C-alpha positions as a Python dict, from the first residue, in 0.01 Angstrom:
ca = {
    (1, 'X'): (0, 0, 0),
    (2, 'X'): (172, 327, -21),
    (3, 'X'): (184, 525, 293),
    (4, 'X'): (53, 857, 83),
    (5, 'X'): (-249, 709, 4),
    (6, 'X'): (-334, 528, 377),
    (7, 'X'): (-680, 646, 502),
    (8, 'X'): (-753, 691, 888),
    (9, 'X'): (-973, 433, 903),
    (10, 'X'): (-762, 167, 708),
    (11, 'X'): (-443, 211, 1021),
    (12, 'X'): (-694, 160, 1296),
    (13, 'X'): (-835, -189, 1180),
    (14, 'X'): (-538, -294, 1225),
    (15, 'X'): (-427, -558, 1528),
    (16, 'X'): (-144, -397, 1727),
    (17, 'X'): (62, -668, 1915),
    (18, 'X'): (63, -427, 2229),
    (19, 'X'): (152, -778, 2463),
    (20, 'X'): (434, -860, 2280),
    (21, 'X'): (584, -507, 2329),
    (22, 'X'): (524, -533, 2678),
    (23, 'X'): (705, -860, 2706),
    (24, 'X'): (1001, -720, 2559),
    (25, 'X'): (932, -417, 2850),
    (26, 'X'): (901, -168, 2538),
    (27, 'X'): (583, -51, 2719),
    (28, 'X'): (465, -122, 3093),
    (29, 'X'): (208, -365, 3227),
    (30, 'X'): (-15, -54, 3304),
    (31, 'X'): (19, 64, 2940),
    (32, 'X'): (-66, -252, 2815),
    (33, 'X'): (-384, -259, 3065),
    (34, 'X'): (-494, 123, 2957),
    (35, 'X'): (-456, -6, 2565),
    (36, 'X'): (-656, -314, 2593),
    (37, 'X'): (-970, -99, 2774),
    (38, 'X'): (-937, 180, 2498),
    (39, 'X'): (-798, -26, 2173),
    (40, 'X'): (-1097, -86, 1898),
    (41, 'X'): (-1356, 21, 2129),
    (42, 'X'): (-1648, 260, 2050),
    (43, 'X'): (-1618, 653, 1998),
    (44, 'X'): (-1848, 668, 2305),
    (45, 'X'): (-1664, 455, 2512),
    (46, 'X'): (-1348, 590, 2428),
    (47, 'X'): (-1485, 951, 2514),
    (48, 'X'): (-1570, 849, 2829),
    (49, 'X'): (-1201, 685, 2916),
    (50, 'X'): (-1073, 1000, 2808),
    (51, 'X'): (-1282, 1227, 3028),
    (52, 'X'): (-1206, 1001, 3351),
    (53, 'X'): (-857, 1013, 3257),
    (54, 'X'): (-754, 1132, 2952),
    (55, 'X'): (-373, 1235, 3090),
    (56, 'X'): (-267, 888, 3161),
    (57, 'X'): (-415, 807, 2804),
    (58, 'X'): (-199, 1083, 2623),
    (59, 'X'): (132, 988, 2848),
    (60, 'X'): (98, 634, 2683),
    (61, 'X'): (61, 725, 2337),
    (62, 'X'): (342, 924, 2383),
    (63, 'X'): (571, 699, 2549),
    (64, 'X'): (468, 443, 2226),
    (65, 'X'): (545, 711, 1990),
    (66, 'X'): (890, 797, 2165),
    (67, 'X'): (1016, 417, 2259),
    (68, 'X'): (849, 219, 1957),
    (69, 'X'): (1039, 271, 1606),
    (70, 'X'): (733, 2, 1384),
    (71, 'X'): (612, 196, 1138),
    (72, 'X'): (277, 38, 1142),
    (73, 'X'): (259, 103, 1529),
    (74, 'X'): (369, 481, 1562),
    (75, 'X'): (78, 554, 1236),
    (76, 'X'): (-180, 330, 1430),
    (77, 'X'): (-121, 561, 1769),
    (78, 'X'): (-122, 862, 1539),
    (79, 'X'): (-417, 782, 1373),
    (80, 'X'): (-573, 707, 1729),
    (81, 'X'): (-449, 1065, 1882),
    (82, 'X'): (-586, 1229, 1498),
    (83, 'X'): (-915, 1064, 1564),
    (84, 'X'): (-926, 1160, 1947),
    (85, 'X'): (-869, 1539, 1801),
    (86, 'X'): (-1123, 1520, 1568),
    (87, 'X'): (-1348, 1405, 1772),
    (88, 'X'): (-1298, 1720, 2017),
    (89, 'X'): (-1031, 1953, 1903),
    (90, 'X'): (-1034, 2060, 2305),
    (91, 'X'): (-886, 1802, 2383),
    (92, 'X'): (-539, 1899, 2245),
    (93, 'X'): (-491, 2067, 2617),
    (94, 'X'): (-465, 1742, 2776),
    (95, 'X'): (-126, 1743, 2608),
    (96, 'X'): (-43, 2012, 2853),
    (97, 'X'): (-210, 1850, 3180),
    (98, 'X'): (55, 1913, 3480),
    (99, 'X'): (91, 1533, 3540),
    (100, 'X'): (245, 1526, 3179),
    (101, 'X'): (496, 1825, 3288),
    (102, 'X'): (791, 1573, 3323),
    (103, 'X'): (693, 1455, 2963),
    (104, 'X'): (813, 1615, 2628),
    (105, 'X'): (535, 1586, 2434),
    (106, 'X'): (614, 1778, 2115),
    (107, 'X'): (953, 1540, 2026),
    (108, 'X'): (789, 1215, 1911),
    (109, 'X'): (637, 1465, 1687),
    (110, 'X'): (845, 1581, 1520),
    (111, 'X'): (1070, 1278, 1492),
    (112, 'X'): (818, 1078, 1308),
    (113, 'X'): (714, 1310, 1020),
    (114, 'X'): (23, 905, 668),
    (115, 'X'): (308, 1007, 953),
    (116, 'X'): (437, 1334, 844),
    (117, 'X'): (44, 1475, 792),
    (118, 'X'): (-127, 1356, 1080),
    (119, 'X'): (221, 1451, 1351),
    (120, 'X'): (162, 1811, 1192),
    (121, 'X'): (-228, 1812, 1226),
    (122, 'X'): (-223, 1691, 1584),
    (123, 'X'): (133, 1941, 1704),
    (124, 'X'): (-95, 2212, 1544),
    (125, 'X'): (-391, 2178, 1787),
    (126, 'X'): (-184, 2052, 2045),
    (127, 'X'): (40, 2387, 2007),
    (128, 'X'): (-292, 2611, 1989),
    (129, 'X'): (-400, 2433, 2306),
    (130, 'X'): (-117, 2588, 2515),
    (131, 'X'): (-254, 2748, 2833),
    (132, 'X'): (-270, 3099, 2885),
    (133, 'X'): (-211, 3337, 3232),
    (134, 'X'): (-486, 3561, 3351),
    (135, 'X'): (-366, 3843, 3065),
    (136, 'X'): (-419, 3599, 2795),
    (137, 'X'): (-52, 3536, 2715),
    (138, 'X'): (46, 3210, 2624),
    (139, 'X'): (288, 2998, 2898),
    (140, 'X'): (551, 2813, 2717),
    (141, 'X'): (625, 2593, 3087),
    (142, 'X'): (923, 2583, 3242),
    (143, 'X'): (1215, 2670, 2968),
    (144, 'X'): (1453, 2516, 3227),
    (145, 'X'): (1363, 2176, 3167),
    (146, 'X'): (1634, 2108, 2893),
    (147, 'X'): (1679, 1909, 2686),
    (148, 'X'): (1301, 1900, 2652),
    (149, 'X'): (1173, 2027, 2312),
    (150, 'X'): (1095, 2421, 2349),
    (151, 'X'): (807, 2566, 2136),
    (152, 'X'): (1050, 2767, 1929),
    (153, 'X'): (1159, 2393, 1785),
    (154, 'X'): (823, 2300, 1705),
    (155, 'X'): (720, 2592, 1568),
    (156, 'X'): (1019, 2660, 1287),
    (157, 'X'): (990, 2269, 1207),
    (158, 'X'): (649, 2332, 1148),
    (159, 'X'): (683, 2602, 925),
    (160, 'X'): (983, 2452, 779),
    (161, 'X'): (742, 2148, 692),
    (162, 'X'): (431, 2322, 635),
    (163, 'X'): (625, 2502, 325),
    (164, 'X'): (820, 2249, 141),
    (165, 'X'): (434, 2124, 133),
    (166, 'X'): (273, 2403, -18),
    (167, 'X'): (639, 2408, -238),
    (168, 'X'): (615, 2065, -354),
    (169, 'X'): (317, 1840, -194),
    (170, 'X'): (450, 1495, -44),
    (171, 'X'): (78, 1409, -166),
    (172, 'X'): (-88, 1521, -482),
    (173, 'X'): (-451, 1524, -289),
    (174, 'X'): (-373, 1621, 94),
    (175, 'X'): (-46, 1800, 84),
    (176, 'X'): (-185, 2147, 48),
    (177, 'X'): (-536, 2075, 260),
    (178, 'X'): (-331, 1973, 549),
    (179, 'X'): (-30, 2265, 505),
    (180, 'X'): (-322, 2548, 453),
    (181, 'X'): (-506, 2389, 767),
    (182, 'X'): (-236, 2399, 937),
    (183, 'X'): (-121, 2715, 935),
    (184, 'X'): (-447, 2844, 964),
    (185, 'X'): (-439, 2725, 1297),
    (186, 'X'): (-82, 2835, 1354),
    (187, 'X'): (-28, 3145, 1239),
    (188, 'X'): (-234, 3330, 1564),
    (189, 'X'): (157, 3231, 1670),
    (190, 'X'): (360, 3536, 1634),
    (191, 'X'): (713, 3332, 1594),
    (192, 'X'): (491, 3151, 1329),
    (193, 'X'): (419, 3451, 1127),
    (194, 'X'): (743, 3608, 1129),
    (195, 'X'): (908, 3244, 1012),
    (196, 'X'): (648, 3184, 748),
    (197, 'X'): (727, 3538, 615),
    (198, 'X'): (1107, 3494, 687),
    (199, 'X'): (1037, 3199, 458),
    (200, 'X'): (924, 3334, 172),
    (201, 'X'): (592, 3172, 255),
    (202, 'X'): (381, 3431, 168),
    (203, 'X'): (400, 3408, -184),
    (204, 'X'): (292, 3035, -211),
    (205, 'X'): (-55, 3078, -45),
    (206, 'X'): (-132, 3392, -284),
    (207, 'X'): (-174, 3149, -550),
    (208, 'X'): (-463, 2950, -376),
    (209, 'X'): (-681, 3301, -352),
    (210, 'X'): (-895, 3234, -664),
    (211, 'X'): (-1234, 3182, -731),
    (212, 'X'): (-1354, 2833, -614),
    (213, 'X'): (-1654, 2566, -706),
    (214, 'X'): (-1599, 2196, -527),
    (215, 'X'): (-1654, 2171, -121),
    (216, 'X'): (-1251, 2071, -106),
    (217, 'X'): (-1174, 2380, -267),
    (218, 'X'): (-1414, 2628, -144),
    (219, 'X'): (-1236, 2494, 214),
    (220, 'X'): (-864, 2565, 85),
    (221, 'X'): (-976, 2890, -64),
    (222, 'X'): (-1116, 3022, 302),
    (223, 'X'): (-832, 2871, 527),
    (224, 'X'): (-619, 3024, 244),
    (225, 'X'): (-819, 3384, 345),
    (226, 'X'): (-780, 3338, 658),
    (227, 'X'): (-406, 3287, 660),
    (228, 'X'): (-379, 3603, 522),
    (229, 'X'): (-631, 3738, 733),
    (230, 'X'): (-414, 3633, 1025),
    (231, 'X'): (-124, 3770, 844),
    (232, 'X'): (-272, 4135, 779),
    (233, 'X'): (-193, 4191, 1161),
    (234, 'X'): (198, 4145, 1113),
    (235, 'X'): (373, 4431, 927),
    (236, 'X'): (655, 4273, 759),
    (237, 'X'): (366, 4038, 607),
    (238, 'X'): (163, 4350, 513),
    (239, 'X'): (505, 4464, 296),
    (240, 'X'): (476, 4135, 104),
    (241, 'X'): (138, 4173, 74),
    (242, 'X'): (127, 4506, -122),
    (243, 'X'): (361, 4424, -384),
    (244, 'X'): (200, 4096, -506),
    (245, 'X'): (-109, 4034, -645),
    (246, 'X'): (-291, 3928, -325),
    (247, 'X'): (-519, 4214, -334),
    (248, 'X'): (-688, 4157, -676),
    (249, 'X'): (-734, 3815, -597),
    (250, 'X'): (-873, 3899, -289),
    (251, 'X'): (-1104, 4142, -462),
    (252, 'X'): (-1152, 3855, -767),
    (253, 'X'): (-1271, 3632, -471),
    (254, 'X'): (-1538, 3860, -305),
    (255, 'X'): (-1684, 3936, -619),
    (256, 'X'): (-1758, 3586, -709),
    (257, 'X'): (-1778, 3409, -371),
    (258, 'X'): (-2133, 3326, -261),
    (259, 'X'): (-1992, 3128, 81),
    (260, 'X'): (-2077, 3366, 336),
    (261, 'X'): (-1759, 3250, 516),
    (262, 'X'): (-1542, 3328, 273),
    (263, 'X'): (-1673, 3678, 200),
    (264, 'X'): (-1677, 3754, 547),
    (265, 'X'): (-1262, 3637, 577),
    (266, 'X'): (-1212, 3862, 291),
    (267, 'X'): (-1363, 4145, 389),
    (268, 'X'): (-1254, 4200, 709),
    (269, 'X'): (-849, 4146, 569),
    (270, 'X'): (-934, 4405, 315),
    (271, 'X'): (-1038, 4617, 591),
    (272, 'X'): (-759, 4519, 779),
    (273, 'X'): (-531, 4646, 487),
    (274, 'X'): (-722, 4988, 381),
    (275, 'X'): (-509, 5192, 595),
    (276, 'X'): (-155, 5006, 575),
    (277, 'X'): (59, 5222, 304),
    (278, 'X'): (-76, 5260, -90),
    (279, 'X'): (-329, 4935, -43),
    (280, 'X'): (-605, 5194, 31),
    (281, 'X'): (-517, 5363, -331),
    (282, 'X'): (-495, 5047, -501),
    (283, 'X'): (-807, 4938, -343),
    (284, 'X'): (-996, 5222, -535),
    (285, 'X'): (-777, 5143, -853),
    (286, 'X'): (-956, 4787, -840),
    (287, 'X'): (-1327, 4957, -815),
    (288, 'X'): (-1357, 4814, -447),
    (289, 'X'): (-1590, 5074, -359),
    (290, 'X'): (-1801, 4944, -618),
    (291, 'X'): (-1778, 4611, -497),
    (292, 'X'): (-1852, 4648, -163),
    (293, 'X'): (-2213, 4863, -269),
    (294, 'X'): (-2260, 4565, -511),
    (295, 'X'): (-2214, 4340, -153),
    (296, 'X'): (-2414, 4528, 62),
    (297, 'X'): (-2735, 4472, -161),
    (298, 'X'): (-2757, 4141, -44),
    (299, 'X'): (-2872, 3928, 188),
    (300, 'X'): (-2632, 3862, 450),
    (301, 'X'): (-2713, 3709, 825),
    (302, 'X'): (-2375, 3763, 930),
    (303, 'X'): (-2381, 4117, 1155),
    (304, 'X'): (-2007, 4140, 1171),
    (305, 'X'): (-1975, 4149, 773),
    (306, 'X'): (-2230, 4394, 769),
    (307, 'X'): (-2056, 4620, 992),
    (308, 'X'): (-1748, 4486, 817),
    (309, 'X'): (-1909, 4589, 463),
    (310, 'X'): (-2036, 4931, 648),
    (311, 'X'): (-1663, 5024, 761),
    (312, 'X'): (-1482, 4944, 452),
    (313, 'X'): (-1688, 5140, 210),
    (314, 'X'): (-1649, 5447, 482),
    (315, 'X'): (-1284, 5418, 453),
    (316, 'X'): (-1304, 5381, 82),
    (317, 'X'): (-1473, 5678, 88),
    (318, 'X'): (-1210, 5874, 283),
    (319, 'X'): (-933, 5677, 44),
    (320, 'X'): (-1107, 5844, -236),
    (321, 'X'): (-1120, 6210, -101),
    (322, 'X'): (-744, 6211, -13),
    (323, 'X'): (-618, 6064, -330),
    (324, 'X'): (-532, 6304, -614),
    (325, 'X'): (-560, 6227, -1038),
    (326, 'X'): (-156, 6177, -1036),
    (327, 'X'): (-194, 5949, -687),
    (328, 'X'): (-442, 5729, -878),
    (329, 'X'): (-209, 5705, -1193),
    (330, 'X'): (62, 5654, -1019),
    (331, 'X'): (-57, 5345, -803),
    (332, 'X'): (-163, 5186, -1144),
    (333, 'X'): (158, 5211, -1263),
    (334, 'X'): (334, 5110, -1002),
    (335, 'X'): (140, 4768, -1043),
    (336, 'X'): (180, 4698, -1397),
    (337, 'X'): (-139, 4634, -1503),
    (338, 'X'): (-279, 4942, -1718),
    (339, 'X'): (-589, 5019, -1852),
    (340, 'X'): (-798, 5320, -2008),
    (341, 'X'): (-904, 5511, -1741),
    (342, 'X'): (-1004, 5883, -1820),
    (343, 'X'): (-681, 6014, -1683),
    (344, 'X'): (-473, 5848, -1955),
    (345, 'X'): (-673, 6072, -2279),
    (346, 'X'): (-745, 6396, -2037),
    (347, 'X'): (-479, 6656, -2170),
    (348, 'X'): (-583, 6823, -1840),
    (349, 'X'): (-415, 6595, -1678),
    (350, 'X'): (-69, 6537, -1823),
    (351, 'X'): (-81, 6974, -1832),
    (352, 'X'): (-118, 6984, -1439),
    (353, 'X'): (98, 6647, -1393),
    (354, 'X'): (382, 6659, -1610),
    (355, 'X'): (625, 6796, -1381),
    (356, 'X'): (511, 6485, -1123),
    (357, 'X'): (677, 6298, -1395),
    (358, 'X'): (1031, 6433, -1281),
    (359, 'X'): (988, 6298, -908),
    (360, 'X'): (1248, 6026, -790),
    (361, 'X'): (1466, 6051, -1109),
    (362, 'X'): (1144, 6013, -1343),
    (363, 'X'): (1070, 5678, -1158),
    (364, 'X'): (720, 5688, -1307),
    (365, 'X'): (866, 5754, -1645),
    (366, 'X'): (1117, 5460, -1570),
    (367, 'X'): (873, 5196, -1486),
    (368, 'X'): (637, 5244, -1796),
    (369, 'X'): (930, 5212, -1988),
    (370, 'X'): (1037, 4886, -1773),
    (371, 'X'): (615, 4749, -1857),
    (372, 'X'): (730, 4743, -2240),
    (373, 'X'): (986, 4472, -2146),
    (374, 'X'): (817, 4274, -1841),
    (375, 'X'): (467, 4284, -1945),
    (376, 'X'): (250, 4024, -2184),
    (377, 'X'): (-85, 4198, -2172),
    (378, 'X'): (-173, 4343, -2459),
    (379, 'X'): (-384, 4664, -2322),
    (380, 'X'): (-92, 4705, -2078),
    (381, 'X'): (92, 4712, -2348),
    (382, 'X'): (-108, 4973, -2548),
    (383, 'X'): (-133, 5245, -2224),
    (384, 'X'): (148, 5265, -2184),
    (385, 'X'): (342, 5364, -2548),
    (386, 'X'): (33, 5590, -2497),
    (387, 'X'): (127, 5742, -2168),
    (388, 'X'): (500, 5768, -2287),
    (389, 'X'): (362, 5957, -2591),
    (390, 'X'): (222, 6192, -2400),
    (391, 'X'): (514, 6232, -2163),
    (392, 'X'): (695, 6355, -2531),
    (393, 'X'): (408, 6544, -2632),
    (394, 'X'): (404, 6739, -2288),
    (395, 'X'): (700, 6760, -2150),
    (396, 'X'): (971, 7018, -2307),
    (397, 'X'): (1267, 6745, -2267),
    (398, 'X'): (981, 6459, -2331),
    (399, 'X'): (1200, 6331, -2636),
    (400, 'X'): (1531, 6353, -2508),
    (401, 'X'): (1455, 6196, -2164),
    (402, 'X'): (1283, 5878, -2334),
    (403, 'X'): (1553, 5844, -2565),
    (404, 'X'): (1796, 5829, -2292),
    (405, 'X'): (1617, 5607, -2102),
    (406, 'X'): (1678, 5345, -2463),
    (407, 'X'): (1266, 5335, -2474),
    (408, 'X'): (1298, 5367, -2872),
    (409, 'X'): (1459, 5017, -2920),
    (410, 'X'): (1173, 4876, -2705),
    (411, 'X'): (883, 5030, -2869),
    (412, 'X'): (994, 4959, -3210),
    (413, 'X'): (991, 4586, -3136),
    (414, 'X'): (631, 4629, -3056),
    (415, 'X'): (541, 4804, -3389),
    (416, 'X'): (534, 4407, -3505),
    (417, 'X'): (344, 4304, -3174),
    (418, 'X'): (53, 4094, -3307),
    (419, 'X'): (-219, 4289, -3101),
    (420, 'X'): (-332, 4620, -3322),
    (421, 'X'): (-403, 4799, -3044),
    (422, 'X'): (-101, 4786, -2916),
    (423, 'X'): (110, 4882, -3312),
    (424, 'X'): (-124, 5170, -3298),
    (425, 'X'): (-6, 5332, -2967),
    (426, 'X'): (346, 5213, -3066),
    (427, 'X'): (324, 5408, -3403),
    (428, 'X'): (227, 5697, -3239),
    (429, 'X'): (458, 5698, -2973),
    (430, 'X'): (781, 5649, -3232),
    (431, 'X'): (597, 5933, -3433),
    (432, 'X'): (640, 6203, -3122),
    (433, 'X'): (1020, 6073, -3080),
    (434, 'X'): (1127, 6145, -3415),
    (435, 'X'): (866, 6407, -3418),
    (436, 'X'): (915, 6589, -3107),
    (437, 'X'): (675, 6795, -2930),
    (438, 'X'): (691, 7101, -3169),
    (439, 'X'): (481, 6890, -3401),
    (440, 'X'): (318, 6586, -3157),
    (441, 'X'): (-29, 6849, -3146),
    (442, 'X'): (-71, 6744, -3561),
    (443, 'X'): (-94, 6356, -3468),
    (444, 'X'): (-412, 6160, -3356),
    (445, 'X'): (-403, 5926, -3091),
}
């Protein structure tokens, strides 16, 4: 059968030859005694062996991992140590018991990457599982006992695994479950976060933010949230974050999402993100606040996403009161996705803004011209001839700035674009460069 497709269930019926490997002293006669009491027995009597002594248990499936090379052995003992987990995720701190303190019990691990997913599922909670001092901080042991595997190791493997996964899946079905589980779990880490962003990580769980209908994927889509949830306390991740499209998508996902767990993830990231650079701004530019009222008229049992939902529109609010007609416009641009809001057909508002226009070496001016060439939407497309149009029209050097910036050659190819909307607003704007602004007033838009 091939390994990608084994099941949990199908490694353990399998008949493990433990006495031959302890006549050829690969494992000890009080292995082999430990193995026979807790090999194909029931859940409940396997819960119990653990809880009388669950240490001596782990020490043995890690000496089989570390000193026996069988395939079919090292995925049976996973798949035993996956089930234990399961069972009891708390468990995972017997891995750090202090009679295992002479044992490295992250290497076999990470040597034997069924093996690759279920090493990564059980490092993760055994990882999480570290224990903490009386502040809360995480003890990584005693860093002197080389050449044990640090943390550090684990941790950048991890990642290092976790996105070649969510790059290319070793398994069409359970590559991206187990990498977006995963990390889910691991990115409370902070080395984590900062090598998943170092990584370029970011941008391959965006993608999975999208509306979702089967169980499996309503599951991705929240542990997908709540990476990014996780992520929204990490700067450099927040950087990302505001220059792809993770925040429509989140905002795509709220609107549609009736799993109270996955609202709840979203809306406290979003809150998260309200007051971290231009995302507040954007937010508005995406109608959050309407959103959020649209939200709040349900029925949710959840207290913390109602004082979530409460929060957010009250820093909407404040979002709104700071942000000026030319802030608004210029967030939308800045994104590349335009649309017909007022601002664009106010003359009152290319009158007071034109001279914005001029700030950073016309950088607005720049990127509209820039959308002509990048972007495939159609109404995009359309705002913005119209919005260089009016730069002409308003500006007293309107014709010979977009010339220089070569903005002719690109609308002119769009006079043939097969979307009228967008040959109208590319008429009009070639009309105002030949025409200038003396005579721009005479044309309709």
């Amino acid at each position: 059968m091939d390994h990608a497709e084994l099941t949990t269930d199908q490694v353990l019926r399998r008949d493990i030859p433990w006495e031959t490997y302890m006549s050829t002293k690969l494992i000890s006669g009080t292995s082999l005694q430990l193995l026979r009491r807790y090999d194909h027995r029931s859940e409940s009597h396997r819960a119990q062996l653990l809880d009388d002594d669950g240490p001596a248990y782990v020490r043995v499936f890690v000496h089989v991992l570390r000193d026996i090379f069988k395939e079919d052995t090292v995925e049976y003992v996973l798949a035993l140590i996956d089930e234990m987990l399961a069972a009891n995720p708390k468990r995972a701190r017997l891995f750090h018991d202090s009679s295992l303190s002479d044992e490295d019990t992250y290497e076999p691990f990470l040597r034997n990457w069924f093996i690759q997913e279920k090493s990564c599922k059980i490092l993760a909670l055994i990882v999480s599982a570290r224990p903490k001092n009386q502040n809360g901080v995480v003890s990584n042991g005693d860093t002197s006992k080389k050449p044990f595997t640090t943390i550090d190791d684990v941790l950048r493997a991890l990642v290092k695994w976790l996105c070649e996964q969510l790059k290319k899946p070793s398994h069409p079905n359970r590559g991206v479950p187990t990498a977006v589980n995963c990390l889910a779990t691991l990115l409370k880490e902070h080395l984590v976060r900062s090598s998943f962003v170092q990584a370029d990580g970011v941008k391959l769980l965006v993608p999975l933010i999208s509306p979702a209908s089967t169980q499996q994927s309503i599951q991705i889509l929240y542990e997908a949230c709540l990476c990014i949830w996780l992520l929204s306390y990490y700067e450099p991740a927040i950087e990302y974050l505001a220059t792809s499209r993770a925040l429509p998508r989140l905002i795509d996902v709220v609107k549609t999402s009736t799993k109270e767990k996955v609202v709840r993830v979203v809306v406290l990231t979003l809150r998260n993100l309200l007051s971290k650079g231009s995302l507040g701004a954007q937010m508005v530019d995406f109608q959050l606040p309407q959103v959020v009222q649209s939200l709040k008229a349900q029925a949710w049992s959840d207290e913390d996403l109602l004082e979530a939902l409460n929060s957010l529109e009250e820093g909407l609010k404040d979002n709104i009161k700071k942000l000026s007609s030319f802030d608004k416009y210029k967030q939308e641009v800045l994104l590349g996705h335009l649309d017909w809001s007022p601002m664009h057909k106010d003359p009152l508002f290319w009158r007071e803004n034109i001279n914005h226009f001029e700030e950073n070496d016309f950088q607005i001016l720049r990127v509209l011209v820039t959308i002509l060439d990048t972007s495939s939407d159609p109404r995009t497309l359309a705002v913005a001839c119209f919005d260089i149009s009016q730069f002409i029209q308003h500006h007293p050097s309107g014709r010979i700035i977009v010339a220089d910036l070569k903005a002719k050659e690109r609308v002119m190819k769009l006079m043939n674009h097969e979307n009228t909307e967008v040959t109208k607003n590319a008429l009009l704007c070639i009309q105002r460069l030949f025409l200038g602004a003396k005579y721009a007033s005479f044309l309709q838009a």
